Amino acid sequence: MDIATLTGGVITALGLHTSGALTNNEEFFEQVLEASYESGEPIWRLPLFERDIERVRGSKIADLNNSPGAEGHAIMGGAFIGEFAEGTPWVHLDIAGTATTSKEHDLAHQAPPASWPAHWHCWLKGLKQEIKNKSSLVTPKP
């Protein structure tokens, strides 16, 4: 997982109250989305198509192009970071809009996103339960 105030494009697309997400793994994204529901910090999944990945890979002078054009800027930024996941289940959150300190917010008045710790607490709590459930299926209890 990576979290970044990466692009102004996500603010243009989603405003100041919703973070953009990209992923290469549906199950991992569903866990992060569930945590966003629990914490009240909304995220919206942006599309990540093979053509977007190819645009990032399409540099004539480098291995990757971190800015292959203005269109789809939030998607291109996430696609660039996704290249470093190298097959590892990955979710990217662009929090450029939700990390803004000059906005009103139910959980954080004129301050950095106080709700993000709540979001990660919810996600980690769910992950801990999932690991516990899987462990109880594999490890016999005395």
mmCIF file of N, CA and C in Angstrom:
data_model
loop_
_atom_site.group_PDB
_atom_site.id
_atom_site.type_symbol
_atom_site.label_atom_id
_atom_site.label_comp_id
_atom_site.label_asym_id
_atom_site.label_seq_id
_atom_site.Cartn_x
_atom_site.Cartn_y
_atom_site.Cartn_z
ATOM 1 N N MET A 1 0.845 -1.162 0.000
ATOM 2 C CA MET A 1 0.000 0.000 0.000
ATOM 3 C C MET A 1 0.888 1.221 0.000
ATOM 4 N N ASP A 2 0.490 2.206 -0.775
ATOM 5 C CA ASP A 2 1.155 3.503 -0.695
ATOM 6 C C ASP A 2 0.094 4.581 -0.569
ATOM 7 N N ILE A 3 0.454 5.621 0.148
ATOM 8 C CA ILE A 3 -0.436 6.757 0.377
ATOM 9 C C ILE A 3 0.374 7.996 0.037
ATOM 10 N N ALA A 4 -0.154 8.842 -0.837
ATOM 11 C CA ALA A 4 0.610 10.013 -1.253
ATOM 12 C C ALA A 4 -0.315 11.175 -1.580
ATOM 13 N N THR A 5 0.153 12.376 -1.307
ATOM 14 C CA THR A 5 -0.503 13.578 -1.819
ATOM 15 C C THR A 5 0.092 13.796 -3.203
ATOM 16 N N LEU A 6 -0.298 12.937 -4.127
ATOM 17 C CA LEU A 6 0.440 12.777 -5.375
ATOM 18 C C LEU A 6 0.075 13.775 -6.458
ATOM 19 N N THR A 7 -1.209 13.947 -6.741
ATOM 20 C CA THR A 7 -1.566 14.750 -7.916
ATOM 21 C C THR A 7 -2.698 15.718 -7.630
ATOM 22 N N GLY A 8 -2.630 16.863 -8.275
ATOM 23 C CA GLY A 8 -3.761 17.776 -8.258
ATOM 24 C C GLY A 8 -4.912 17.230 -9.082
ATOM 25 N N GLY A 9 -4.603 16.291 -9.968
ATOM 26 C CA GLY A 9 -5.641 15.695 -10.807
ATOM 27 C C GLY A 9 -6.711 14.991 -10.007
ATOM 28 N N VAL A 10 -6.343 14.407 -8.876
ATOM 29 C CA VAL A 10 -7.347 13.729 -8.054
ATOM 30 C C VAL A 10 -8.286 14.753 -7.410
ATOM 31 N N ILE A 11 -7.783 15.955 -7.130
ATOM 32 C CA ILE A 11 -8.642 17.014 -6.594
ATOM 33 C C ILE A 11 -9.634 17.450 -7.669
ATOM 34 N N THR A 12 -9.162 17.602 -8.894
ATOM 35 C CA THR A 12 -10.047 17.959 -10.005
ATOM 36 C C THR A 12 -11.124 16.899 -10.195
ATOM 37 N N ALA A 13 -10.739 15.634 -10.097
ATOM 38 C CA ALA A 13 -11.681 14.537 -10.327
ATOM 39 C C ALA A 13 -12.639 14.320 -9.167
ATOM 40 N N LEU A 14 -12.137 14.362 -7.930
ATOM 41 C CA LEU A 14 -12.935 13.914 -6.782
ATOM 42 C C LEU A 14 -13.172 14.977 -5.714
ATOM 43 N N GLY A 15 -12.565 16.130 -5.832
ATOM 44 C CA GLY A 15 -12.768 17.182 -4.851
ATOM 45 C C GLY A 15 -11.902 17.006 -3.616
ATOM 46 N N LEU A 16 -12.316 17.653 -2.527
ATOM 47 C CA LEU A 16 -11.514 17.705 -1.306
ATOM 48 C C LEU A 16 -11.920 16.704 -0.239
ATOM 49 N N HIS A 17 -12.950 15.914 -0.480
ATOM 50 C CA HIS A 17 -13.449 15.020 0.566
ATOM 51 C C HIS A 17 -13.359 13.540 0.218
ATOM 52 N N THR A 18 -12.812 13.211 -0.951
ATOM 53 C CA THR A 18 -12.711 11.813 -1.373
ATOM 54 C C THR A 18 -11.326 11.565 -1.943
ATOM 55 N N SER A 19 -10.683 10.512 -1.487
ATOM 56 C CA SER A 19 -9.369 10.126 -1.997
ATOM 57 C C SER A 19 -9.533 9.175 -3.170
ATOM 58 N N GLY A 20 -8.601 9.237 -4.093
ATOM 59 C CA GLY A 20 -8.603 8.337 -5.241
ATOM 60 C C GLY A 20 -7.802 7.085 -4.943
ATOM 61 N N ALA A 21 -8.249 5.955 -5.472
ATOM 62 C CA ALA A 21 -7.565 4.677 -5.246
ATOM 63 C C ALA A 21 -7.347 3.964 -6.571
ATOM 64 N N LEU A 22 -6.212 3.306 -6.685
ATOM 65 C CA LEU A 22 -5.925 2.396 -7.796
ATOM 66 C C LEU A 22 -5.394 1.117 -7.190
ATOM 67 N N THR A 23 -5.578 0.006 -7.887
ATOM 68 C CA THR A 23 -5.146 -1.270 -7.327
ATOM 69 C C THR A 23 -4.824 -2.273 -8.427
ATOM 70 N N ASN A 24 -4.072 -3.278 -8.040
ATOM 71 C CA ASN A 24 -3.847 -4.428 -8.918
ATOM 72 C C ASN A 24 -4.421 -5.695 -8.296
ATOM 73 N N ASN A 25 -5.193 -5.519 -7.189
ATOM 74 C CA ASN A 25 -5.682 -6.681 -6.461
ATOM 75 C C ASN A 25 -7.052 -6.383 -5.857
ATOM 76 N N GLU A 26 -8.068 -7.037 -6.382
ATOM 77 C CA GLU A 26 -9.451 -6.787 -5.966
ATOM 78 C C GLU A 26 -9.669 -7.052 -4.477
ATOM 79 N N GLU A 27 -9.159 -8.164 -3.971
ATOM 80 C CA GLU A 27 -9.370 -8.531 -2.568
ATOM 81 C C GLU A 27 -8.752 -7.498 -1.626
ATOM 82 N N PHE A 28 -7.540 -7.068 -1.929
ATOM 83 C CA PHE A 28 -6.870 -6.058 -1.108
ATOM 84 C C PHE A 28 -7.662 -4.753 -1.143
ATOM 85 N N PHE A 29 -8.120 -4.350 -2.333
ATOM 86 C CA PHE A 29 -8.897 -3.123 -2.440
ATOM 87 C C PHE A 29 -10.180 -3.208 -1.619
ATOM 88 N N GLU A 30 -10.855 -4.346 -1.644
ATOM 89 C CA GLU A 30 -12.099 -4.502 -0.882
ATOM 90 C C GLU A 30 -11.858 -4.311 0.614
ATOM 91 N N GLN A 31 -10.710 -4.771 1.119
ATOM 92 C CA GLN A 31 -10.371 -4.567 2.533
ATOM 93 C C GLN A 31 -10.199 -3.078 2.836
ATOM 94 N N VAL A 32 -9.489 -2.379 1.965
ATOM 95 C CA VAL A 32 -9.260 -0.946 2.156
ATOM 96 C C VAL A 32 -10.580 -0.184 2.029
ATOM 97 N N LEU A 33 -11.427 -0.577 1.088
ATOM 98 C CA LEU A 33 -12.730 0.066 0.917
ATOM 99 C C LEU A 33 -13.601 -0.137 2.151
ATOM 100 N N GLU A 34 -13.614 -1.342 2.694
ATOM 101 C CA GLU A 34 -14.384 -1.613 3.915
ATOM 102 C C GLU A 34 -13.908 -0.724 5.059
ATOM 103 N N ALA A 35 -12.601 -0.559 5.182
ATOM 104 C CA ALA A 35 -12.057 0.320 6.223
ATOM 105 C C ALA A 35 -12.485 1.764 5.990
ATOM 106 N N SER A 36 -12.607 2.167 4.735
ATOM 107 C CA SER A 36 -13.043 3.538 4.461
ATOM 108 C C SER A 36 -14.495 3.736 4.889
ATOM 109 N N TYR A 37 -15.330 2.700 4.717
ATOM 110 C CA TYR A 37 -16.714 2.789 5.181
ATOM 111 C C TYR A 37 -16.758 2.903 6.702
ATOM 112 N N GLU A 38 -15.966 2.083 7.380
ATOM 113 C CA GLU A 38 -15.955 2.087 8.845
ATOM 114 C C GLU A 38 -15.443 3.405 9.416
ATOM 115 N N SER A 39 -14.441 3.986 8.770
ATOM 116 C CA SER A 39 -13.813 5.195 9.302
ATOM 117 C C SER A 39 -14.516 6.473 8.867
ATOM 118 N N GLY A 40 -15.347 6.387 7.833
ATOM 119 C CA GLY A 40 -16.000 7.581 7.319
ATOM 120 C C GLY A 40 -15.111 8.407 6.403
ATOM 121 N N GLU A 41 -13.972 7.867 5.990
ATOM 122 C CA GLU A 41 -13.055 8.560 5.069
ATOM 123 C C GLU A 41 -13.253 7.961 3.677
ATOM 124 N N PRO A 42 -14.046 8.607 2.811
ATOM 125 C CA PRO A 42 -14.402 7.995 1.532
ATOM 126 C C PRO A 42 -13.235 7.903 0.549
ATOM 127 N N ILE A 43 -13.213 6.794 -0.175
ATOM 128 C CA ILE A 43 -12.281 6.622 -1.283
ATOM 129 C C ILE A 43 -13.091 6.218 -2.511
ATOM 130 N N TRP A 44 -12.555 6.507 -3.684
ATOM 131 C CA TRP A 44 -13.206 6.153 -4.935
ATOM 132 C C TRP A 44 -12.174 5.488 -5.821
ATOM 133 N N ARG A 45 -12.529 4.328 -6.323
ATOM 134 C CA ARG A 45 -11.601 3.597 -7.176
ATOM 135 C C ARG A 45 -11.566 4.202 -8.572
ATOM 136 N N LEU A 46 -10.372 4.514 -9.010
ATOM 137 C CA LEU A 46 -10.147 5.006 -10.365
ATOM 138 C C LEU A 46 -9.765 3.827 -11.254
ATOM 139 N N PRO A 47 -10.087 3.881 -12.531
ATOM 140 C CA PRO A 47 -9.754 2.757 -13.411
ATOM 141 C C PRO A 47 -8.255 2.701 -13.686
ATOM 142 N N LEU A 48 -7.746 1.504 -13.832
ATOM 143 C CA LEU A 48 -6.347 1.300 -14.215
ATOM 144 C C LEU A 48 -6.332 0.255 -15.325
ATOM 145 N N PHE A 49 -6.251 0.735 -16.544
ATOM 146 C CA PHE A 49 -6.282 -0.139 -17.709
ATOM 147 C C PHE A 49 -4.869 -0.410 -18.204
ATOM 148 N N GLU A 50 -4.724 -1.477 -18.960
ATOM 149 C CA GLU A 50 -3.421 -1.827 -19.529
ATOM 150 C C GLU A 50 -2.873 -0.682 -20.387
ATOM 151 N N ARG A 51 -3.741 0.036 -21.080
ATOM 152 C CA ARG A 51 -3.273 1.155 -21.918
ATOM 153 C C ARG A 51 -2.639 2.255 -21.065
ATOM 154 N N ASP A 52 -3.128 2.434 -19.821
ATOM 155 C CA ASP A 52 -2.535 3.421 -18.913
ATOM 156 C C ASP A 52 -1.141 2.973 -18.484
ATOM 157 N N ILE A 53 -1.023 1.710 -18.163
ATOM 158 C CA ILE A 53 0.272 1.151 -17.766
ATOM 159 C C ILE A 53 1.259 1.266 -18.925
ATOM 160 N N GLU A 54 0.798 1.005 -20.135
ATOM 161 C CA GLU A 54 1.668 1.110 -21.310
ATOM 162 C C GLU A 54 2.132 2.543 -21.546
ATOM 163 N N ARG A 55 1.300 3.519 -21.227
ATOM 164 C CA ARG A 55 1.718 4.926 -21.353
ATOM 165 C C ARG A 55 2.876 5.220 -20.408
ATOM 166 N N VAL A 56 2.816 4.684 -19.196
ATOM 167 C CA VAL A 56 3.903 4.875 -18.231
ATOM 168 C C VAL A 56 5.167 4.164 -18.705
ATOM 169 N N ARG A 57 5.003 3.020 -19.307
ATOM 170 C CA ARG A 57 6.153 2.242 -19.793
ATOM 171 C C ARG A 57 6.681 2.756 -21.134
ATOM 172 N N GLY A 58 6.019 3.725 -21.724
ATOM 173 C CA GLY A 58 6.328 4.138 -23.086
ATOM 174 C C GLY A 58 7.391 5.204 -23.255
ATOM 175 N N SER A 59 8.272 5.398 -22.311
ATOM 176 C CA SER A 59 9.321 6.406 -22.450
ATOM 177 C C SER A 59 10.355 5.985 -23.491
ATOM 178 N N LYS A 60 10.838 6.958 -24.246
ATOM 179 C CA LYS A 60 11.897 6.692 -25.222
ATOM 180 C C LYS A 60 13.285 6.893 -24.619
ATOM 181 N N ILE A 61 13.360 7.495 -23.413
ATOM 182 C CA ILE A 61 14.666 7.790 -22.826
ATOM 183 C C ILE A 61 14.871 7.206 -21.432
ATOM 184 N N ALA A 62 13.853 6.588 -20.866
ATOM 185 C CA ALA A 62 13.966 6.035 -19.511
ATOM 186 C C ALA A 62 13.156 4.746 -19.423
ATOM 187 N N ASP A 63 13.325 4.028 -18.328
ATOM 188 C CA ASP A 63 12.545 2.804 -18.126
ATOM 189 C C ASP A 63 11.059 3.115 -17.991
ATOM 190 N N LEU A 64 10.746 4.213 -17.279
ATOM 191 C CA LEU A 64 9.358 4.603 -17.039
ATOM 192 C C LEU A 64 9.204 6.100 -17.252
ATOM 193 N N ASN A 65 7.996 6.507 -17.610
ATOM 194 C CA ASN A 65 7.668 7.912 -17.787
ATOM 195 C C ASN A 65 6.734 8.313 -16.657
ATOM 196 N N ASN A 66 7.207 9.174 -15.750
ATOM 197 C CA ASN A 66 6.377 9.535 -14.603
ATOM 198 C C ASN A 66 5.337 10.602 -14.931
ATOM 199 N N SER A 67 5.347 11.138 -16.135
ATOM 200 C CA SER A 67 4.364 12.144 -16.519
ATOM 201 C C SER A 67 4.060 12.039 -18.016
ATOM 202 N N PRO A 68 3.314 11.012 -18.401
ATOM 203 C CA PRO A 68 3.069 10.781 -19.827
ATOM 204 C C PRO A 68 1.925 11.600 -20.411
ATOM 205 N N GLY A 69 1.728 12.817 -19.927
ATOM 206 C CA GLY A 69 0.674 13.678 -20.452
ATOM 207 C C GLY A 69 -0.238 14.168 -19.346
ATOM 208 N N ALA A 70 -0.973 15.229 -19.628
ATOM 209 C CA ALA A 70 -1.831 15.843 -18.617
ATOM 210 C C ALA A 70 -3.132 15.081 -18.393
ATOM 211 N N GLU A 71 -3.635 14.412 -19.413
ATOM 212 C CA GLU A 71 -4.927 13.739 -19.268
ATOM 213 C C GLU A 71 -4.793 12.505 -18.377
ATOM 214 N N GLY A 72 -5.772 12.353 -17.508
ATOM 215 C CA GLY A 72 -5.749 11.210 -16.588
ATOM 216 C C GLY A 72 -4.606 11.281 -15.591
ATOM 217 N N HIS A 73 -4.261 12.480 -15.168
ATOM 218 C CA HIS A 73 -3.074 12.686 -14.341
ATOM 219 C C HIS A 73 -3.079 11.850 -13.063
ATOM 220 N N ALA A 74 -4.188 11.768 -12.370
ATOM 221 C CA ALA A 74 -4.251 10.964 -11.136
ATOM 222 C C ALA A 74 -4.021 9.486 -11.449
ATOM 223 N N ILE A 75 -4.560 9.022 -12.553
ATOM 224 C CA ILE A 75 -4.379 7.625 -12.953
ATOM 225 C C ILE A 75 -2.931 7.373 -13.360
ATOM 226 N N MET A 76 -2.345 8.299 -14.105
ATOM 227 C CA MET A 76 -0.958 8.128 -14.551
ATOM 228 C C MET A 76 0.002 8.103 -13.361
ATOM 229 N N GLY A 77 -0.231 8.972 -12.368
ATOM 230 C CA GLY A 77 0.615 8.972 -11.176
ATOM 231 C C GLY A 77 0.543 7.647 -10.438
ATOM 232 N N GLY A 78 -0.660 7.140 -10.267
ATOM 233 C CA GLY A 78 -0.830 5.847 -9.610
ATOM 234 C C GLY A 78 -0.253 4.704 -10.422
ATOM 235 N N ALA A 79 -0.422 4.763 -11.745
ATOM 236 C CA ALA A 79 0.134 3.715 -12.612
ATOM 237 C C ALA A 79 1.653 3.694 -12.519
ATOM 238 N N PHE A 80 2.266 4.872 -12.427
ATOM 239 C CA PHE A 80 3.722 4.955 -12.286
ATOM 240 C C PHE A 80 4.167 4.281 -10.985
ATOM 241 N N ILE A 81 3.536 4.627 -9.880
ATOM 242 C CA ILE A 81 3.901 4.016 -8.594
ATOM 243 C C ILE A 81 3.641 2.515 -8.622
ATOM 244 N N GLY A 82 2.558 2.106 -9.268
ATOM 245 C CA GLY A 82 2.215 0.688 -9.354
ATOM 246 C C GLY A 82 3.278 -0.158 -10.022
ATOM 247 N N GLU A 83 4.086 0.440 -10.879
ATOM 248 C CA GLU A 83 5.161 -0.305 -11.534
ATOM 249 C C GLU A 83 6.172 -0.844 -10.520
ATOM 250 N N PHE A 84 6.267 -0.213 -9.374
ATOM 251 C CA PHE A 84 7.221 -0.646 -8.358
ATOM 252 C C PHE A 84 6.655 -1.752 -7.465
ATOM 253 N N ALA A 85 5.365 -2.032 -7.590
ATOM 254 C CA ALA A 85 4.762 -3.133 -6.824
ATOM 255 C C ALA A 85 5.212 -4.484 -7.370
ATOM 256 N N GLU A 86 5.522 -4.534 -8.658
ATOM 257 C CA GLU A 86 6.073 -5.732 -9.300
ATOM 258 C C GLU A 86 5.318 -7.018 -8.957
ATOM 259 N N GLY A 87 4.008 -6.999 -9.114
ATOM 260 C CA GLY A 87 3.216 -8.200 -8.887
ATOM 261 C C GLY A 87 2.739 -8.387 -7.455
ATOM 262 N N THR A 88 3.219 -7.578 -6.526
ATOM 263 C CA THR A 88 2.757 -7.631 -5.140
ATOM 264 C C THR A 88 1.369 -7.006 -5.064
ATOM 265 N N PRO A 89 0.432 -7.604 -4.331
ATOM 266 C CA PRO A 89 -0.871 -6.954 -4.159
ATOM 267 C C PRO A 89 -0.667 -5.529 -3.636
ATOM 268 N N TRP A 90 -1.325 -4.582 -4.280
ATOM 269 C CA TRP A 90 -1.021 -3.173 -4.050
ATOM 270 C C TRP A 90 -2.276 -2.331 -4.177
ATOM 271 N N VAL A 91 -2.390 -1.342 -3.295
ATOM 272 C CA VAL A 91 -3.414 -0.303 -3.392
ATOM 273 C C VAL A 91 -2.696 1.034 -3.245
ATOM 274 N N HIS A 92 -3.010 1.951 -4.128
ATOM 275 C CA HIS A 92 -2.471 3.315 -4.077
ATOM 276 C C HIS A 92 -3.612 4.242 -3.689
ATOM 277 N N LEU A 93 -3.386 5.103 -2.710
ATOM 278 C CA LEU A 93 -4.355 6.130 -2.347
ATOM 279 C C LEU A 93 -3.730 7.494 -2.596
ATOM 280 N N ASP A 94 -4.361 8.284 -3.448
ATOM 281 C CA ASP A 94 -3.941 9.661 -3.681
ATOM 282 C C ASP A 94 -4.804 10.525 -2.774
ATOM 283 N N ILE A 95 -4.182 11.068 -1.732
ATOM 284 C CA ILE A 95 -4.914 11.841 -0.724
ATOM 285 C C ILE A 95 -4.671 13.343 -0.875
ATOM 286 N N ALA A 96 -4.321 13.788 -2.081
ATOM 287 C CA ALA A 96 -4.041 15.210 -2.294
ATOM 288 C C ALA A 96 -5.223 16.085 -1.870
ATOM 289 N N GLY A 97 -6.434 15.655 -2.138
ATOM 290 C CA GLY A 97 -7.607 16.444 -1.757
ATOM 291 C C GLY A 97 -7.956 16.326 -0.289
ATOM 292 N N THR A 98 -7.895 15.127 0.242
ATOM 293 C CA THR A 98 -8.306 14.912 1.633
ATOM 294 C C THR A 98 -7.247 15.346 2.628
ATOM 295 N N ALA A 99 -6.032 15.587 2.184
ATOM 296 C CA ALA A 99 -4.973 16.045 3.085
ATOM 297 C C ALA A 99 -4.900 17.564 3.152
ATOM 298 N N THR A 100 -5.784 18.248 2.429
ATOM 299 C CA THR A 100 -5.779 19.706 2.411
ATOM 300 C C THR A 100 -6.146 20.246 3.776
ATOM 301 N N THR A 101 -5.404 21.235 4.240
ATOM 302 C CA THR A 101 -5.643 21.766 5.581
ATOM 303 C C THR A 101 -6.614 22.935 5.609
ATOM 304 N N SER A 102 -7.053 23.431 4.466
ATOM 305 C CA SER A 102 -7.901 24.618 4.459
ATOM 306 C C SER A 102 -9.373 24.302 4.219
ATOM 307 N N LYS A 103 -9.793 23.076 4.463
ATOM 308 C CA LYS A 103 -11.180 22.704 4.192
ATOM 309 C C LYS A 103 -11.909 22.325 5.478
ATOM 310 N N GLU A 104 -13.204 22.452 5.421
ATOM 311 C CA GLU A 104 -14.045 21.973 6.514
ATOM 312 C C GLU A 104 -14.183 20.469 6.382
ATOM 313 N N HIS A 105 -14.223 19.769 7.474
ATOM 314 C CA HIS A 105 -14.350 18.315 7.443
ATOM 315 C C HIS A 105 -15.044 17.891 8.726
ATOM 316 N N ASP A 106 -15.907 16.896 8.642
ATOM 317 C CA ASP A 106 -16.623 16.422 9.823
ATOM 318 C C ASP A 106 -15.677 15.983 10.932
ATOM 319 N N LEU A 107 -14.560 15.365 10.563
ATOM 320 C CA LEU A 107 -13.650 14.811 11.563
ATOM 321 C C LEU A 107 -12.425 15.666 11.812
ATOM 322 N N ALA A 108 -12.134 16.621 10.958
ATOM 323 C CA ALA A 108 -10.916 17.412 11.099
ATOM 324 C C ALA A 108 -11.179 18.841 10.644
ATOM 325 N N HIS A 109 -11.497 19.720 11.574
ATOM 326 C CA HIS A 109 -11.787 21.105 11.256
ATOM 327 C C HIS A 109 -10.479 21.868 11.041
ATOM 328 N N GLN A 110 -10.251 22.348 9.819
ATOM 329 C CA GLN A 110 -9.078 23.153 9.482
ATOM 330 C C GLN A 110 -7.773 22.493 9.914
ATOM 331 N N ALA A 111 -7.641 21.217 9.697
ATOM 332 C CA ALA A 111 -6.446 20.499 10.140
ATOM 333 C C ALA A 111 -6.142 19.366 9.177
ATOM 334 N N PRO A 112 -4.957 18.776 9.297
ATOM 335 C CA PRO A 112 -4.672 17.596 8.475
ATOM 336 C C PRO A 112 -5.705 16.506 8.731
ATOM 337 N N PRO A 113 -5.753 15.503 7.889
ATOM 338 C CA PRO A 113 -6.826 14.504 7.954
ATOM 339 C C PRO A 113 -6.764 13.636 9.204
ATOM 340 N N ALA A 114 -7.416 14.091 10.250
ATOM 341 C CA ALA A 114 -7.432 13.335 11.507
ATOM 342 C C ALA A 114 -8.135 12.002 11.349
ATOM 343 N N SER A 115 -8.947 11.879 10.306
ATOM 344 C CA SER A 115 -9.669 10.628 10.102
ATOM 345 C C SER A 115 -8.790 9.537 9.512
ATOM 346 N N TRP A 116 -7.652 9.883 8.914
ATOM 347 C CA TRP A 116 -6.810 8.833 8.332
ATOM 348 C C TRP A 116 -6.326 7.831 9.367
ATOM 349 N N PRO A 117 -5.897 8.253 10.560
ATOM 350 C CA PRO A 117 -5.565 7.219 11.555
ATOM 351 C C PRO A 117 -6.748 6.301 11.855
ATOM 352 N N ALA A 118 -7.959 6.844 11.867
ATOM 353 C CA ALA A 118 -9.144 6.004 12.088
ATOM 354 C C ALA A 118 -9.309 5.016 10.938
ATOM 355 N N HIS A 119 -9.070 5.481 9.725
ATOM 356 C CA HIS A 119 -9.165 4.602 8.550
ATOM 357 C C HIS A 119 -8.191 3.442 8.693
ATOM 358 N N TRP A 120 -6.952 3.721 9.022
ATOM 359 C CA TRP A 120 -5.944 2.659 9.110
ATOM 360 C C TRP A 120 -6.179 1.757 10.301
ATOM 361 N N HIS A 121 -6.709 2.305 11.384
ATOM 362 C CA HIS A 121 -7.074 1.457 12.523
ATOM 363 C C HIS A 121 -8.130 0.443 12.085
ATOM 364 N N CYS A 122 -9.144 0.904 11.359
ATOM 365 C CA CYS A 122 -10.196 -0.006 10.877
ATOM 366 C C CYS A 122 -9.615 -1.057 9.946
ATOM 367 N N TRP A 123 -8.727 -0.654 9.045
ATOM 368 C CA TRP A 123 -8.143 -1.598 8.095
ATOM 369 C C TRP A 123 -7.276 -2.620 8.816
ATOM 370 N N LEU A 124 -6.419 -2.167 9.725
ATOM 371 C CA LEU A 124 -5.543 -3.092 10.445
ATOM 372 C C LEU A 124 -6.339 -4.032 11.343
ATOM 373 N N LYS A 125 -7.410 -3.522 11.943
ATOM 374 C CA LYS A 125 -8.269 -4.365 12.770
ATOM 375 C C LYS A 125 -8.871 -5.489 11.925
ATOM 376 N N GLY A 126 -9.337 -5.149 10.727
ATOM 377 C CA GLY A 126 -9.884 -6.165 9.830
ATOM 378 C C GLY A 126 -8.833 -7.149 9.366
ATOM 379 N N LEU A 127 -7.629 -6.661 9.084
ATOM 380 C CA LEU A 127 -6.535 -7.529 8.660
ATOM 381 C C LEU A 127 -6.140 -8.481 9.782
ATOM 382 N N LYS A 128 -6.085 -7.976 11.006
ATOM 383 C CA LYS A 128 -5.756 -8.818 12.157
ATOM 384 C C LYS A 128 -6.787 -9.933 12.308
ATOM 385 N N GLN A 129 -8.065 -9.600 12.159
ATOM 386 C CA GLN A 129 -9.123 -10.607 12.278
ATOM 387 C C GLN A 129 -9.011 -11.640 11.168
ATOM 388 N N GLU A 130 -8.694 -11.181 9.955
ATOM 389 C CA GLU A 130 -8.545 -12.111 8.832
ATOM 390 C C GLU A 130 -7.386 -13.079 9.079
ATOM 391 N N ILE A 131 -6.276 -12.571 9.571
ATOM 392 C CA ILE A 131 -5.122 -13.425 9.877
ATOM 393 C C ILE A 131 -5.483 -14.410 10.982
ATOM 394 N N LYS A 132 -6.189 -13.925 11.993
ATOM 395 C CA LYS A 132 -6.621 -14.789 13.096
ATOM 396 C C LYS A 132 -7.529 -15.899 12.574
ATOM 397 N N ASN A 133 -8.464 -15.548 11.697
ATOM 398 C CA ASN A 133 -9.379 -16.546 11.138
ATOM 399 C C ASN A 133 -8.631 -17.594 10.326
ATOM 400 N N LYS A 134 -7.681 -17.163 9.515
ATOM 401 C CA LYS A 134 -6.906 -18.103 8.706
ATOM 402 C C LYS A 134 -6.029 -18.977 9.590
ATOM 403 N N SER A 135 -5.447 -18.398 10.637
ATOM 404 C CA SER A 135 -4.589 -19.162 11.546
ATOM 405 C C SER A 135 -5.378 -20.233 12.277
ATOM 406 N N SER A 136 -6.597 -19.907 12.667
ATOM 407 C CA SER A 136 -7.393 -20.887 13.405
ATOM 408 C C SER A 136 -7.801 -22.053 12.510
ATOM 409 N N LEU A 137 -7.836 -21.838 11.197
ATOM 410 C CA LEU A 137 -8.159 -22.924 10.277
ATOM 411 C C LEU A 137 -6.966 -23.856 10.072
ATOM 412 N N VAL A 138 -5.764 -23.320 10.211
ATOM 413 C CA VAL A 138 -4.556 -24.080 9.916
ATOM 414 C C VAL A 138 -3.930 -24.671 11.172
ATOM 415 N N THR A 139 -3.909 -23.912 12.243
ATOM 416 C CA THR A 139 -3.229 -24.334 13.462
ATOM 417 C C THR A 139 -4.211 -25.028 14.401
ATOM 418 N N PRO A 140 -3.946 -26.292 14.737
ATOM 419 C CA PRO A 140 -4.842 -26.964 15.684
ATOM 420 C C PRO A 140 -4.716 -26.336 17.067
ATOM 421 N N LYS A 141 -5.829 -26.220 17.743
ATOM 422 C CA LYS A 141 -5.833 -25.658 19.097
ATOM 423 C C LYS A 141 -5.596 -26.777 20.102
ATOM 424 N N PRO A 142 -4.820 -26.494 21.156
ATOM 425 C CA PRO A 142 -4.536 -27.547 22.164
ATOM 426 C C PRO A 142 -5.767 -27.952 22.947
#
